[in-house]
Coordinates of C-alpha atoms in Angstrom, one line a residue:
Chain N
M1 CA 0.0 0.0 0.0
A2 CA 3.0 2.3 -0.4
L3 CA 1.3 3.6 -3.5
S4 CA -1.7 5.1 -1.8
A5 CA 0.5 6.5 0.9
G6 CA 2.6 8.3 -1.7
S7 CA -0.4 9.6 -3.5
E8 CA -1.7 11.4 -0.4
S9 CA 0.9 14.1 -0.6
T10 CA 0.1 14.9 -4.2
I11 CA -3.7 14.8 -3.7
G12 CA -3.7 17.2 -0.8
G13 CA -2.0 20.0 -2.7
P14 CA 0.8 22.1 -1.3
S15 CA -1.0 23.7 1.7
G16 CA -3.6 21.0 2.4
A17 CA -6.3 22.9 0.4
P18 CA -9.0 20.6 -1.0
P19 CA -7.9 19.3 -4.4
N20 CA -10.0 20.1 -7.4
D21 CA -11.3 17.3 -9.7
Q22 CA -8.6 17.8 -12.2
A23 CA -5.8 17.5 -9.7
V24 CA -7.5 14.3 -8.4
A25 CA -7.6 12.9 -11.9
Q26 CA -3.9 13.6 -12.4
A27 CA -3.1 11.9 -9.1
L28 CA -5.3 8.9 -9.9
G29 CA -3.6 8.6 -13.3
R30 CA -0.2 8.6 -11.8
I31 CA -1.2 5.9 -9.3
L32 CA -2.6 3.6 -12.0
Q33 CA 0.5 4.2 -14.2
G34 CA 2.9 3.6 -11.4
G35 CA 1.2 0.4 -10.2
V36 CA 1.0 -1.0 -13.7
L37 CA 4.6 -0.3 -14.5
L38 CA 5.8 -1.8 -11.2
A39 CA 3.7 -4.9 -11.8
A40 CA 5.0 -5.2 -15.4
V41 CA 8.6 -5.0 -14.3
V42 CA 8.2 -7.7 -11.7
V43 CA 6.2 -10.0 -14.0
S44 CA 8.8 -9.5 -16.8
A45 CA 11.7 -10.4 -14.4
G46 CA 9.8 -13.5 -13.2
G47 CA 8.8 -14.3 -16.8
L48 CA 12.5 -14.2 -17.9
R49 CA 13.6 -16.6 -15.2
Y50 CA 10.6 -18.8 -15.9
L51 CA 11.3 -19.0 -19.6
V52 CA 15.0 -19.6 -19.1
K53 CA 14.2 -22.6 -16.9
Y54 CA 11.0 -24.0 -18.5
G55 CA 11.0 -22.4 -22.0
M56 CA 11.8 -25.7 -23.8
T57 CA 9.5 -27.9 -21.8
R58 CA 5.9 -28.6 -22.6
Q59 CA 3.0 -27.7 -20.4
Q60 CA -0.2 -29.4 -19.6
Y61 CA -3.1 -26.9 -19.3
G62 CA -5.9 -29.1 -20.8
T63 CA -6.8 -30.5 -17.4
F64 CA -7.2 -28.3 -14.3
I65 CA -4.8 -29.1 -11.5
G66 CA -4.9 -25.7 -9.7
E67 CA -2.0 -23.8 -8.2
P68 CA -0.2 -25.0 -5.0
A69 CA -0.6 -22.8 -1.9
D70 CA 2.7 -21.1 -2.4
L71 CA 1.5 -19.7 -5.7
S72 CA -2.1 -18.8 -4.6
H73 CA -1.7 -17.0 -1.3
V74 CA 0.1 -13.9 -0.3
G75 CA 2.5 -15.5 2.2
G76 CA 3.6 -18.3 -0.1
I77 CA 3.9 -15.9 -3.1
V78 CA 6.1 -13.5 -1.2
R79 CA 8.4 -16.3 0.0
A80 CA 8.7 -17.7 -3.5
A81 CA 9.4 -14.3 -4.9
V82 CA 12.1 -13.5 -2.2
E83 CA 13.8 -16.7 -3.3
L84 CA 13.7 -15.2 -6.8
R85 CA 11.8 -18.1 -8.2
G86 CA 10.3 -17.2 -11.6
R87 CA 6.7 -18.3 -11.0
G88 CA 6.8 -16.7 -7.5
L89 CA 7.9 -13.4 -9.0
I90 CA 5.2 -13.5 -11.7
Q91 CA 2.5 -14.1 -9.0
L92 CA 3.9 -11.2 -7.0
G93 CA 3.6 -9.0 -10.0
L94 CA 0.0 -10.1 -10.4
L95 CA -0.7 -9.2 -6.8
L96 CA 0.7 -5.8 -7.5
L97 CA -1.6 -5.6 -10.5
I98 CA -4.6 -6.5 -8.4
A99 CA -3.5 -4.0 -5.8
T100 CA -3.4 -1.1 -8.3
P101 CA -7.2 -0.6 -8.6
V102 CA -7.5 -0.9 -4.8
A103 CA -4.9 1.8 -4.3
R104 CA -6.8 3.9 -6.9
V105 CA -10.0 3.5 -4.9
A106 CA -8.2 4.3 -1.6
A107 CA -6.7 7.4 -3.1
S108 CA -10.2 8.5 -4.4
L109 CA -11.5 8.1 -0.9
V110 CA -8.8 10.4 0.5
A111 CA -9.6 13.0 -2.2
F112 CA -13.3 13.0 -1.5
L113 CA -12.7 13.2 2.2
R114 CA -10.5 16.3 1.6
Q115 CA -13.2 17.8 -0.6
R116 CA -15.7 17.2 2.2
D117 CA -17.9 15.5 -0.3
R118 CA -20.1 13.3 1.9
I119 CA -22.0 11.5 -0.8
Y120 CA -18.9 10.4 -2.6
T121 CA -16.9 9.6 0.5
A122 CA -19.7 7.2 1.5
V123 CA -19.8 5.8 -2.1
T124 CA -16.1 5.2 -2.3
G125 CA -15.8 3.9 1.2
F126 CA -18.4 1.3 0.4
V127 CA -16.6 0.2 -2.8
L128 CA -13.3 0.0 -0.8
L129 CA -14.9 -2.1 1.9
V130 CA -16.3 -4.6 -0.6
L131 CA -12.9 -4.8 -2.3
V132 CA -11.0 -5.4 0.9
A133 CA -13.5 -8.0 2.0
S134 CA -13.2 -10.0 -1.2
L135 CA -9.4 -9.8 -1.2
S136 CA -9.1 -11.0 2.4
G137 CA -9.4 -14.6 1.1
L138 CA -5.8 -14.2 -0.1
V139 CA -4.4 -13.9 3.4
P140 CA -5.3 -17.2 5.1
Chain C
M1 CA 1.3 -30.0 -3.8
G2 CA 4.8 -29.1 -5.1
F3 CA 5.1 -32.6 -6.6
R4 CA 1.9 -32.3 -8.5
Q5 CA 3.0 -29.1 -10.0
E6 CA 6.3 -30.5 -11.1
S7 CA 4.7 -33.5 -12.7
R8 CA 2.5 -31.3 -14.8
L9 CA 5.6 -29.5 -16.1
Q10 CA 7.4 -32.7 -17.2
Q11 CA 4.4 -34.5 -18.6
P12 CA 4.1 -34.2 -22.4
A13 CA 0.7 -33.1 -23.2
I14 CA -1.3 -35.7 -25.0
R15 CA -4.7 -34.5 -26.0
P16 CA -6.1 -35.6 -29.3
G17 CA -7.4 -32.8 -31.5
L18 CA -5.1 -30.2 -29.9
A19 CA -2.0 -30.8 -32.1
L20 CA -1.2 -27.1 -32.3
Y21 CA -0.9 -26.7 -28.5
S22 CA 0.4 -30.1 -27.4
G23 CA 3.5 -30.0 -29.6
M24 CA 4.4 -26.5 -28.5
T25 CA 7.2 -25.5 -26.2
T26 CA 6.4 -23.1 -23.3
L27 CA 8.4 -20.5 -25.1
A28 CA 6.4 -20.7 -28.3
L29 CA 3.1 -20.9 -26.3
S30 CA 4.1 -17.7 -24.4
G31 CA 4.9 -15.9 -27.6
L32 CA 1.6 -16.7 -29.2
L33 CA -0.4 -15.9 -26.1
A34 CA 1.4 -12.5 -25.8
L35 CA 0.5 -11.7 -29.4
G36 CA -3.2 -12.7 -29.0
S37 CA -3.3 -10.8 -25.7
L38 CA -2.0 -7.7 -27.5
T39 CA -5.0 -7.8 -29.7
A40 CA -7.2 -8.3 -26.7
G41 CA -5.7 -5.3 -24.8
L42 CA -6.1 -3.1 -27.9
L43 CA -9.7 -4.0 -28.5
G44 CA -10.5 -3.7 -24.7
A45 CA -8.9 -0.3 -24.5
L46 CA -10.9 1.0 -27.5
T47 CA -14.3 -0.5 -26.6
G48 CA -14.4 -0.4 -22.8
L49 CA -15.0 -4.1 -22.7
G50 CA -11.9 -5.5 -21.1
G51 CA -10.1 -8.4 -22.8
G52 CA -12.2 -11.4 -21.7
V53 CA -14.1 -11.5 -25.0
V54 CA -10.9 -12.4 -26.8
I55 CA -8.9 -14.2 -24.0
V56 CA -11.4 -16.9 -23.0
P57 CA -12.1 -18.3 -26.5
L58 CA -8.4 -17.9 -27.5
L59 CA -7.3 -20.0 -24.6
T60 CA -10.1 -22.6 -24.5
L61 CA -10.8 -23.0 -28.3
G62 CA -7.5 -22.0 -29.7
F63 CA -5.1 -23.7 -27.2
G64 CA -7.3 -26.2 -25.4
V65 CA -6.7 -24.7 -22.0
D66 CA -9.1 -25.7 -19.2
F67 CA -11.9 -23.2 -18.8
R68 CA -10.9 -22.4 -15.2
Y69 CA -7.3 -21.3 -16.2
A70 CA -8.9 -19.3 -19.0
V71 CA -11.2 -17.4 -16.6
G72 CA -8.3 -16.7 -14.3
A73 CA -6.3 -15.3 -17.2
S74 CA -9.3 -13.3 -18.4
L75 CA -9.6 -11.5 -15.1
V76 CA -5.9 -10.6 -15.2
S77 CA -6.4 -9.3 -18.7
V78 CA -9.4 -7.1 -17.5
I79 CA -7.4 -5.5 -14.7
A80 CA -4.4 -4.9 -17.0
T81 CA -6.6 -3.4 -19.7
S82 CA -8.4 -1.2 -17.2
S83 CA -5.5 0.1 -15.2
G84 CA -3.2 0.3 -18.3
S85 CA -5.6 2.4 -20.4
A86 CA -7.3 4.3 -17.5
A87 CA -4.0 5.8 -16.5
A88 CA -4.0 7.7 -19.8
Y89 CA -7.8 8.3 -20.0
V90 CA -8.1 9.8 -16.5
R91 CA -5.3 12.2 -17.0
E92 CA -6.5 13.3 -20.5
G93 CA -9.9 14.1 -19.1
Y94 CA -12.1 11.5 -20.8
T95 CA -13.1 9.4 -17.8
N96 CA -15.9 10.7 -15.5
V97 CA -14.5 9.6 -12.1
R98 CA -17.7 10.5 -10.2
I99 CA -20.0 8.4 -12.5
G100 CA -17.4 5.6 -12.3
M101 CA -17.5 5.6 -8.5
L102 CA -21.2 5.9 -8.2
L103 CA -22.0 3.1 -10.7
E104 CA -19.3 0.9 -9.0
V105 CA -21.6 0.7 -6.0
A106 CA -24.4 -0.7 -8.2
T107 CA -22.1 -3.2 -9.9
T108 CA -20.6 -4.4 -6.6
I109 CA -24.1 -4.9 -5.0
G110 CA -25.2 -6.6 -8.2
A111 CA -22.2 -8.9 -8.3
V112 CA -22.8 -10.0 -4.7
L113 CA -26.5 -10.6 -5.5
G114 CA -25.6 -12.5 -8.6
A115 CA -23.1 -14.8 -6.8
H116 CA -25.8 -15.7 -4.3
L117 CA -28.4 -16.3 -7.0
A118 CA -26.0 -18.5 -8.9
G119 CA -27.2 -21.8 -7.6
M120 CA -30.9 -20.9 -8.0
L121 CA -31.2 -19.7 -11.5
P122 CA -30.8 -21.6 -14.8
T123 CA -27.5 -20.0 -15.9
A124 CA -27.4 -21.8 -19.3
A125 CA -30.8 -20.3 -20.3
L126 CA -29.8 -16.9 -18.9
S127 CA -26.6 -17.0 -21.0
V128 CA -28.7 -17.6 -24.2
V129 CA -31.1 -14.8 -23.3
F130 CA -28.2 -12.4 -22.5
G131 CA -26.5 -13.3 -25.7
A132 CA -29.6 -12.5 -27.6
V133 CA -29.9 -9.1 -25.8
L134 CA -26.3 -8.4 -26.7
L135 CA -27.0 -9.1 -30.4
Y136 CA -29.9 -6.7 -30.3
S137 CA -27.8 -4.1 -28.5
A138 CA -25.1 -4.4 -31.1
Y139 CA -27.6 -3.5 -33.7
S140 CA -29.1 -0.6 -31.7
A141 CA -25.7 0.8 -30.7
S142 CA -24.5 0.8 -34.3
Q143 CA -27.7 2.6 -35.4
S144 CA -27.3 5.4 -32.8
A145 CA -26.0 8.8 -33.8
A146 CA -22.2 9.2 -33.4
E147 CA -22.6 11.5 -30.4
H148 CA -25.6 12.4 -28.3
V149 CA -26.5 16.0 -28.0
V150 CA -28.4 16.7 -24.8
G151 CA -28.6 20.3 -23.7
T152 CA -30.8 20.2 -20.6
P153 CA -29.4 19.4 -17.1
D154 CA -31.0 16.7 -15.1
P155 CA -31.7 17.7 -11.4
L156 CA -30.5 14.5 -9.9
A157 CA -27.3 14.5 -12.1
T158 CA -26.7 18.1 -11.1
R159 CA -27.1 17.3 -7.4
L160 CA -24.7 14.4 -7.7
R161 CA -22.2 16.6 -9.7
L162 CA -22.1 14.1 -12.5
D163 CA -22.0 16.5 -15.5
G164 CA -18.6 17.0 -17.0
S165 CA -16.7 17.7 -20.2
Y166 CA -14.3 15.9 -22.4
P167 CA -11.7 16.7 -25.1
T168 CA -12.6 16.7 -28.8
P169 CA -10.7 17.9 -31.8
Q170 CA -12.8 21.1 -31.6
G171 CA -11.8 21.6 -28.0
E172 CA -13.4 20.8 -24.6
R173 CA -17.1 19.9 -24.9
S174 CA -19.4 19.7 -21.9
Y175 CA -22.3 17.2 -21.5
H176 CA -25.3 16.7 -19.2
V177 CA -26.0 13.2 -17.8
Q178 CA -29.5 11.9 -18.1
R179 CA -31.7 9.2 -16.4
V180 CA -29.4 8.4 -13.5
P181 CA -31.8 6.0 -11.8
L182 CA -32.2 3.9 -15.0
G183 CA -28.4 3.8 -15.4
F184 CA -27.9 2.8 -11.8
G185 CA -30.6 0.0 -12.2
L186 CA -28.9 -1.3 -15.3
M187 CA -25.6 -1.4 -13.5
L188 CA -27.2 -3.5 -10.8
G189 CA -28.2 -5.9 -13.5
A190 CA -24.8 -5.8 -15.1
G191 CA -23.1 -6.7 -11.8
A192 CA -25.6 -9.5 -11.2
L193 CA -25.0 -10.9 -14.6
S194 CA -21.2 -10.9 -14.2
G195 CA -21.6 -12.7 -10.8
L196 CA -24.0 -15.2 -12.3
L197 CA -22.3 -15.9 -15.6
G198 CA -18.7 -15.1 -14.7
I199 CA -18.4 -12.6 -17.6
G200 CA -17.0 -9.1 -17.6
S201 CA -20.0 -6.7 -17.5
G202 CA -18.2 -4.1 -19.6
A203 CA -20.8 -4.5 -22.4
V204 CA -23.7 -3.6 -20.2
K205 CA -21.7 -0.8 -18.6
V206 CA -21.0 0.9 -21.9
L207 CA -24.6 0.4 -23.1
A208 CA -26.1 1.8 -19.9
M209 CA -23.9 4.9 -20.0
D210 CA -24.3 5.3 -23.8
Q211 CA -28.0 4.5 -24.3
A212 CA -29.6 5.3 -21.0
M213 CA -27.5 8.1 -19.5
C214 CA -26.7 9.7 -22.9
L215 CA -22.9 10.2 -22.3
P216 CA -20.6 10.8 -25.2
F217 CA -19.3 7.5 -26.6
K218 CA -15.7 8.0 -25.6
V219 CA -16.7 9.0 -22.1
S220 CA -18.8 5.8 -21.8
T221 CA -16.1 3.5 -23.0
T222 CA -13.3 5.1 -21.0
T223 CA -15.4 5.3 -17.8
S224 CA -16.3 1.6 -18.3
N225 CA -12.6 0.8 -18.6
F226 CA -12.0 2.7 -15.4
M227 CA -14.6 0.7 -13.5
I228 CA -14.0 -2.8 -14.8
G229 CA -10.6 -3.0 -13.1
V230 CA -12.2 -2.7 -9.6
T231 CA -14.8 -5.4 -10.2
A232 CA -12.2 -7.7 -11.7
A233 CA -9.8 -7.1 -8.9
A234 CA -12.4 -8.3 -6.4
S235 CA -13.0 -11.5 -8.4
A236 CA -9.3 -12.0 -9.1
G237 CA -8.5 -12.2 -5.4
I238 CA -11.0 -15.0 -5.1
Y239 CA -9.8 -16.9 -8.2
L240 CA -6.1 -16.5 -7.3
A241 CA -6.9 -18.1 -3.9
R242 CA -8.7 -20.9 -5.6
G243 CA -5.6 -21.6 -7.8
Y244 CA -7.2 -20.5 -11.1
I245 CA -4.4 -18.1 -12.0
D246 CA -1.5 -19.9 -13.4
P247 CA 1.8 -17.9 -13.7
G248 CA 2.8 -19.5 -17.0
I249 CA -0.5 -18.4 -18.7
A250 CA -1.0 -15.1 -16.8
M251 CA 2.5 -13.8 -17.6
P252 CA 2.3 -13.5 -21.4
V253 CA -1.4 -12.5 -21.1
M254 CA -0.7 -9.6 -18.8
L255 CA 2.4 -8.3 -20.7
G256 CA 0.6 -8.6 -24.0
V257 CA -2.5 -6.9 -22.8
L258 CA -0.6 -4.0 -21.2
A259 CA 1.2 -3.4 -24.5
G260 CA -2.1 -3.5 -26.4
A261 CA -3.9 -1.3 -24.0
A262 CA -1.2 1.4 -24.2
L263 CA -1.4 1.3 -27.9
G264 CA -5.3 1.4 -27.8
A265 CA -5.2 4.4 -25.4
R266 CA -3.1 6.3 -28.0
I267 CA -5.4 5.4 -30.8
L268 CA -8.7 6.3 -29.0
T269 CA -7.7 10.0 -28.7
Q270 CA -7.4 10.3 -32.5
A271 CA -10.3 7.9 -33.5
R272 CA -13.6 9.2 -34.7
P273 CA -16.5 8.2 -32.3
R274 CA -18.4 6.7 -35.2
V275 CA -15.6 4.2 -35.9
L276 CA -15.3 3.3 -32.2
R277 CA -19.1 2.8 -32.1
I278 CA -19.0 0.3 -35.0
L279 CA -16.0 -1.5 -33.5
F280 CA -17.9 -1.8 -30.2
A281 CA -21.0 -3.1 -31.9
V282 CA -19.0 -5.8 -33.7
V283 CA -17.2 -7.0 -30.5
I284 CA -20.5 -7.2 -28.5
A285 CA -22.1 -9.1 -31.4
V286 CA -19.3 -11.6 -31.2
L287 CA -19.7 -11.7 -27.4
G288 CA -23.4 -12.3 -27.9
V289 CA -22.8 -15.3 -30.2
E290 CA -20.3 -16.6 -27.6
M291 CA -22.9 -16.4 -24.8
V292 CA -25.6 -18.1 -26.9
Y293 CA -23.0 -20.9 -27.8
N294 CA -21.8 -21.3 -24.2
G295 CA -25.4 -21.5 -23.0
A296 CA -26.5 -23.9 -25.7
I297 CA -23.7 -26.4 -25.0
G298 CA -24.3 -25.9 -21.3
R299 CA -20.8 -24.9 -20.4
I300 CA -21.9 -22.0 -18.2

């Protein structure tokens, strides 16, 4: 969630004055771009390692096996990524990709709070709650 | 678990009728998937539909990949299209952030409702009906005027501060949002359908904003793109935990889609709304045929 924390300073404006809608749009755009770029770099690094190791093998995707726990939950993915395993890095990049819209909604919430816009603070808070609730399954 | 994973990697794929895929190395498969995904990202960024329309049939019919892996990859492609293109659209001033946030409430409530109704409704029949609706919508969207011209403000839209403006070659043009309750209701339906049928609800989102709320077409598609990432992120968390998202498939899909979405975001600025509208109609017609087919063979 470093992304949303970083965005707060830009969204607030220099003196903490409420940001106008255009400034908010710029900040949201930067968060989306940053999140996507970071995710793409991590996935590319993992993809490179993965292809070097398995590029010449043949995969079986015709029957569903499912991913093991270390590639389907946050703890396992982070461990696999720290060990610089290709598939672990790819999954970490995908987690960053999933986190990007969440960071965007969180930043919108901060912006609407600063604008003292009650309706949209409630609206955005609701969306963020639902998002967090559905993502909580990733952390067993 | 680790053992099962390894055994899949070593096993030569032997599935009759899938010669193209089974003889292929991981490297070749990744390359082809990245290329196909580039097309998906490009179309998704231009039409506001996400990439699922292309990714699911590409993986299941083209490469014989199990439907569940395909759904996982499709969600990844939707988030990548959404975030990748919205980064540009939001900054350039096409996306209406307030409409996006407001309608996200409707789609999320709808999605939860749909997931609960999933066991009680005949999804195959629903899929056929929805496919037919999409085919009709493709026709009506292609018949609409290139841009709506609505001059009178709507009291509810004004109260919710939904009106906005967007860039055109002739400069910034403002618009007034119409029929907010109808749009909101349609979004509830869109969310319920995506929860029920496991499809991206981008098509209904664009149609609701375009046909019911009378937004300019580029605002409708870019705002839909902005929204679909949030809905897909919620589902992606659930599918990742269930093991549906395979790194070997998701990697080329994500990178290809991001490249395509970046390209699409550049093209949209220059494209004429009429052309985008026809492209959108063609893609939802294909989606409609897909839904009818899936329903008829009972895969959904």
